[in-house]
XYZ file of N, CA and C in Angstrom:
366
model
N 20.903 20.073 14.714
C 22.061 19.500 15.354
C 22.642 21.402 16.240
N 23.209 21.181 17.202
C 23.952 22.759 18.183
C 24.388 22.996 17.659
N 25.294 24.525 17.781
C 25.940 25.046 17.399
C 25.923 26.949 18.554
N 26.946 27.051 18.313
C 26.879 28.333 18.971
C 25.610 29.509 18.624
N 25.503 29.475 17.856
C 24.217 30.587 17.148
C 23.509 29.903 17.318
N 22.581 28.585 17.600
C 21.264 28.372 17.713
C 20.338 28.318 16.415
N 21.643 27.852 14.944
C 21.016 28.126 13.804
C 20.739 26.482 13.523
N 19.267 26.611 13.134
C 18.817 25.165 12.411
C 18.518 25.963 10.974
N 19.125 24.807 10.439
C 18.362 24.722 8.601
C 17.201 24.701 7.893
N 16.420 24.417 6.952
C 16.663 24.457 6.693
C 16.421 23.002 5.347
N 16.140 22.044 5.366
C 17.075 21.146 4.668
C 15.814 20.083 3.977
N 14.750 19.842 4.614
C 13.578 19.021 3.670
C 12.257 19.942 3.984
N 12.362 20.804 3.156
C 11.229 21.527 3.057
C 11.580 23.125 2.004
N 9.655 22.863 1.529
C 10.097 23.465 0.168
C 9.143 25.395 0.732
N 9.187 25.796 0.241
C 9.100 28.017 0.283
C 7.342 27.644 0.441
N 6.550 27.077 -0.536
C 5.028 27.338 -0.116
C 4.908 26.423 1.699
N 5.702 25.096 1.407
C 5.201 24.343 2.614
C 5.641 25.166 3.786
N 6.783 26.052 4.222
C 7.062 27.249 4.932
C 6.528 28.550 5.193
N 5.553 28.357 4.550
C 4.524 29.688 4.007
C 3.328 29.118 4.999
N 2.941 28.100 4.750
C 1.833 27.002 4.674
C 2.188 26.760 6.759
N 3.029 26.032 6.961
C 3.287 26.160 8.048
C 3.164 27.487 9.385
N 3.354 28.869 8.640
C 4.204 29.468 9.675
C 2.026 30.200 9.556
N 1.719 30.287 8.546
C 0.287 30.662 8.951
C -0.205 29.958 9.595
N -0.505 28.207 9.909
C -1.196 27.603 10.510
C -0.793 28.025 12.148
N 0.728 28.002 12.828
C 1.532 29.069 13.733
C 0.753 29.722 13.891
N 0.737 30.516 13.171
C 0.021 31.923 13.891
C -1.602 32.121 13.789
N -2.353 30.505 13.374
C -3.193 30.643 13.867
C -4.834 30.341 12.900
N -3.618 30.400 11.769
C -4.762 30.433 10.763
C -4.978 29.163 10.026
N -6.350 28.393 9.810
C -6.836 27.724 9.457
C -6.942 26.984 7.511
N -5.456 26.914 7.507
C -4.794 26.838 5.613
C -5.999 25.063 5.149
N -6.257 25.555 3.637
C -6.208 24.594 3.171
C -5.631 24.438 2.069
N -4.493 23.045 1.940
C -4.173 22.666 0.507
C -5.030 22.179 -0.890
N -3.824 23.396 -0.945
C -5.260 23.332 -3.321
C -4.747 22.852 -4.180
N -5.229 21.362 -4.599
C -4.216 20.186 -5.379
C -4.293 20.771 -7.546
N -3.678 20.925 -7.953
C -3.343 21.377 -8.837
C -4.223 20.841 -10.054
N -5.328 20.633 -10.506
C -5.482 19.559 -11.726
C -4.798 19.708 -13.248
N -3.897 20.304 -13.061
C -3.024 20.441 -14.343
C -1.250 21.402 -13.830
N -0.347 20.946 -14.232
C 1.080 21.774 -13.479
C 0.453 23.400 -14.069
N 0.088 23.841 -12.511
C 0.242 24.681 -12.291
C -1.937 25.682 -12.036
N -2.444 24.461 -12.769
C -3.888 25.074 -12.704
C -4.771 24.737 -12.114
N -5.636 25.583 -10.898
C -7.110 25.283 -10.139
C -7.848 25.595 -10.089
N -9.116 24.859 -9.170
C -10.429 24.778 -9.359
C -10.816 25.375 -8.171
N -10.907 25.796 -7.595
C -12.187 25.850 -6.362
C -13.549 25.808 -6.320
N -14.218 24.767 -6.533
C -15.103 24.609 -6.574
C -16.593 25.094 -6.621
N -16.039 25.842 -4.359
C -17.092 26.101 -3.650
C -16.180 27.167 -2.962
N -16.891 27.995 -2.309
C -16.805 29.041 -1.174
C -15.540 28.281 -0.420
N -14.625 29.139 -0.137
C -13.305 29.054 0.962
C -14.545 30.113 2.583
N -14.616 30.047 3.158
C -15.410 30.756 3.924
C -14.506 31.101 5.168
N -14.110 29.769 5.851
C -13.583 29.880 7.627
C -12.249 29.355 6.938
N -11.226 29.468 6.066
C -10.157 28.554 5.563
C -9.938 29.595 4.906
N -7.785 29.780 4.885
C -7.479 29.727 3.519
C -7.218 28.831 2.295
N -6.945 29.013 1.585
C -6.856 27.961 0.182
C -4.636 28.008 -0.099
N -4.237 27.288 0.228
C -2.603 28.500 -0.486
C -2.492 26.226 -1.568
N -2.178 27.502 -2.802
C -2.043 26.531 -4.098
C -0.717 26.109 -3.769
N -0.569 24.987 -3.929
C -0.113 23.332 -3.564
C 1.890 23.254 -4.637
N 1.215 23.969 -5.427
C 2.946 24.729 -6.807
C 2.563 25.623 -6.991
N 3.422 26.791 -7.764
C 2.802 27.553 -8.420
C 2.360 28.222 -8.769
N 0.995 29.199 -9.021
C 0.046 29.205 -9.767
C -0.030 30.167 -11.369
N -0.585 28.985 -12.009
C -0.143 29.944 -13.791
C -2.040 29.999 -13.423
N -2.424 29.350 -13.445
C -4.221 29.762 -13.304
C -5.045 28.922 -11.892
N -5.959 30.421 -11.963
C -7.208 29.646 -11.096
C -8.232 29.447 -11.086
N -9.027 29.220 -11.456
C -10.936 29.511 -11.530
C -11.575 29.415 -10.229
N -12.485 30.174 -9.602
C -13.532 29.754 -9.124
C -14.546 29.615 -9.965
N -14.483 28.483 -10.019
C -15.893 27.642 -10.078
C -17.641 28.456 -9.716
N -18.467 28.479 -10.502
C -19.654 28.870 -10.213
C -20.491 28.748 -8.712
N -20.088 27.422 -8.261
C -20.883 27.778 -6.601
C -19.885 28.649 -6.078
N -18.840 28.908 -6.055
C -17.564 29.733 -5.908
C -18.169 31.342 -5.768
N -18.913 32.031 -4.563
C -18.886 33.522 -3.811
C -18.007 34.025 -3.511
N -16.725 32.988 -2.365
C -16.066 34.185 -1.237
C -14.957 33.322 -1.428
N -13.929 33.840 -1.381
C -12.923 32.982 -0.644
C -11.323 33.467 -0.682
N -10.572 33.023 -0.127
C -8.836 34.147 -0.065
C -8.092 32.592 -0.180
N -7.534 32.922 -1.536
C -6.096 31.846 -2.017
C -5.091 32.611 -2.001
N -3.905 31.824 -1.455
C -1.874 32.392 -1.028
C -1.370 31.561 -2.420
N -1.235 32.166 -2.568
C 0.106 31.505 -4.496
C 0.716 32.330 -4.671
N 1.818 31.623 -5.187
C 3.806 32.151 -6.036
C 2.995 32.505 -6.882
N 3.228 33.131 -7.598
C 2.655 33.046 -9.321
C 3.604 32.351 -9.839
N 3.655 31.283 -10.756
C 4.210 30.670 -11.713
C 4.854 31.547 -13.257
N 6.301 31.266 -13.610
C 6.661 31.943 -14.238
C 5.611 32.406 -15.461
N 4.886 31.586 -16.006
C 3.792 31.181 -16.614
C 2.087 32.028 -16.760
N 2.392 32.594 -15.380
C 1.368 33.380 -14.911
C -0.235 33.496 -15.298
N -1.625 33.791 -15.670
C -2.117 33.939 -16.388
C -3.140 34.447 -15.451
N -3.645 34.578 -14.115
C -4.631 35.232 -13.557
C -5.624 34.260 -12.915
N -6.732 34.595 -13.135
C -7.757 34.069 -12.386
C -9.006 34.716 -13.033
N -10.153 33.608 -12.865
C -11.090 33.394 -13.392
C -12.313 32.981 -12.928
N -13.427 33.703 -13.062
C -14.909 33.128 -12.587
C -15.346 32.181 -13.233
N -15.880 31.415 -13.521
C -17.032 30.580 -14.185
C -16.371 30.355 -15.499
N -14.543 29.754 -15.555
C -14.308 30.303 -17.058
C -14.580 30.728 -17.738
N -14.346 32.715 -17.166
C -14.036 33.506 -17.063
C -12.729 34.751 -16.728
N -12.303 34.461 -17.827
C -10.988 35.868 -17.330
C -11.240 37.114 -15.951
N -11.624 37.360 -15.142
C -11.886 38.140 -13.912
C -10.429 39.232 -14.321
N -10.446 40.496 -14.746
C -9.541 41.659 -14.353
C -8.939 42.107 -12.613
N -8.070 42.109 -12.077
C -9.022 42.437 -10.698
C -9.540 43.478 -10.180
N -9.306 43.324 -9.233
C -10.100 44.494 -8.540
C -9.164 45.979 -8.863
N -9.161 47.466 -8.990
C -8.503 48.578 -8.233
C -7.306 48.687 -8.782
N -7.382 48.419 -9.319
C -5.551 47.480 -10.658
C -4.584 46.968 -10.072
N -4.908 45.829 -9.041
C -4.841 45.284 -7.853
C -3.506 43.679 -8.380
N -3.871 43.815 -9.683
C -3.036 42.693 -10.993
C -1.765 43.098 -10.904
N -0.720 44.223 -9.933
C 0.617 44.049 -10.361
C 1.565 42.457 -9.660
N 1.023 41.519 -10.149
C 1.864 40.368 -9.829
C 3.275 40.226 -10.352
N 4.190 40.697 -9.618
C 5.585 39.794 -10.976
C 5.832 38.482 -10.471
N 5.690 38.009 -11.542
C 5.440 36.324 -11.556
C 7.012 36.144 -11.933
N 7.806 35.945 -10.441
C 9.163 35.010 -10.742
C 9.020 33.979 -10.290
N 8.278 33.779 -9.497
C 8.362 32.314 -8.635
C 8.914 32.117 -7.460
N 8.635 33.512 -7.021
C 9.302 34.187 -6.097
C 8.113 34.610 -4.517
N 7.223 35.079 -5.341
C 6.253 36.113 -4.301
C 5.447 35.828 -3.037
N 4.614 36.062 -2.788
C 3.895 35.753 -1.766
C 3.437 36.464 -2.085
N 1.431 35.864 -2.667
C 0.920 37.287 -2.705
C -0.377 36.426 -1.693
N -1.426 37.327 -2.176
C -3.343 36.464 -1.774
C -4.310 37.184 -2.939
N -5.011 36.443 -2.989
C -6.208 36.501 -3.386
C -7.956 36.143 -3.059
N -8.397 37.071 -3.131
C -9.669 37.419 -2.840
C -10.405 37.889 -3.734
N -12.026 36.168 -3.305
C -12.896 36.877 -4.608
C -14.001 37.247 -3.307
N -14.571 38.739 -3.503
C -15.627 38.923 -2.619
C -16.768 39.465 -3.473
N -18.421 39.213 -3.313
C -18.169 39.357 -3.961
C -18.194 40.223 -6.409
N -18.242 38.855 -6.784
C -17.898 39.509 -7.087
C -16.346 39.885 -8.261
N -15.425 40.398 -7.397
C -14.515 41.277 -7.888
C -13.508 39.519 -7.301
N -12.526 40.118 -7.510
C -10.818 39.553 -7.049
C -10.087 40.905 -6.680
N -9.346 40.388 -5.520
C -8.179 41.696 -4.974
C -7.105 40.979 -5.046
N -5.974 41.312 -5.457
C -4.713 40.834 -4.986
C -4.086 41.487 -4.345
N -3.224 41.188 -3.302
C -2.398 41.996 -2.795
C -1.003 40.790 -2.330
N -0.005 41.866 -3.171
C 1.532 41.803 -2.261
C 1.499 40.800 -0.940
N 2.225 39.628 -0.450
C 2.319 39.821 0.681
C 3.588 40.119 1.430
N 4.445 39.093 0.598
C 6.146 38.340 0.452
C 6.237 38.751 -0.441
């Protein structure tokens, strides 16, 4: 579509796809994480050279026993529960658990040295 303001509307993409494409264009390597059930994700092994992005709003994510490090970008679901390590709920480090579960904010969760830190991105 050509117009005087050079505005091209987004017509066939969702918010998560836009964020993932922006990260890729910014030079990051992004791996799409598929849900095992609606909003539920498992990271079985460490994510060392890439970021994982939850393919749908995240209810909960479990870092398996073989996952000692990783970064996951996500939008929290309205029923957001949080993060688990090997099946055990993990309270985020340093009070970084202020997640607004409105289905629209973008967050980054980092697993390092057995702690999970959550940071709001957008």
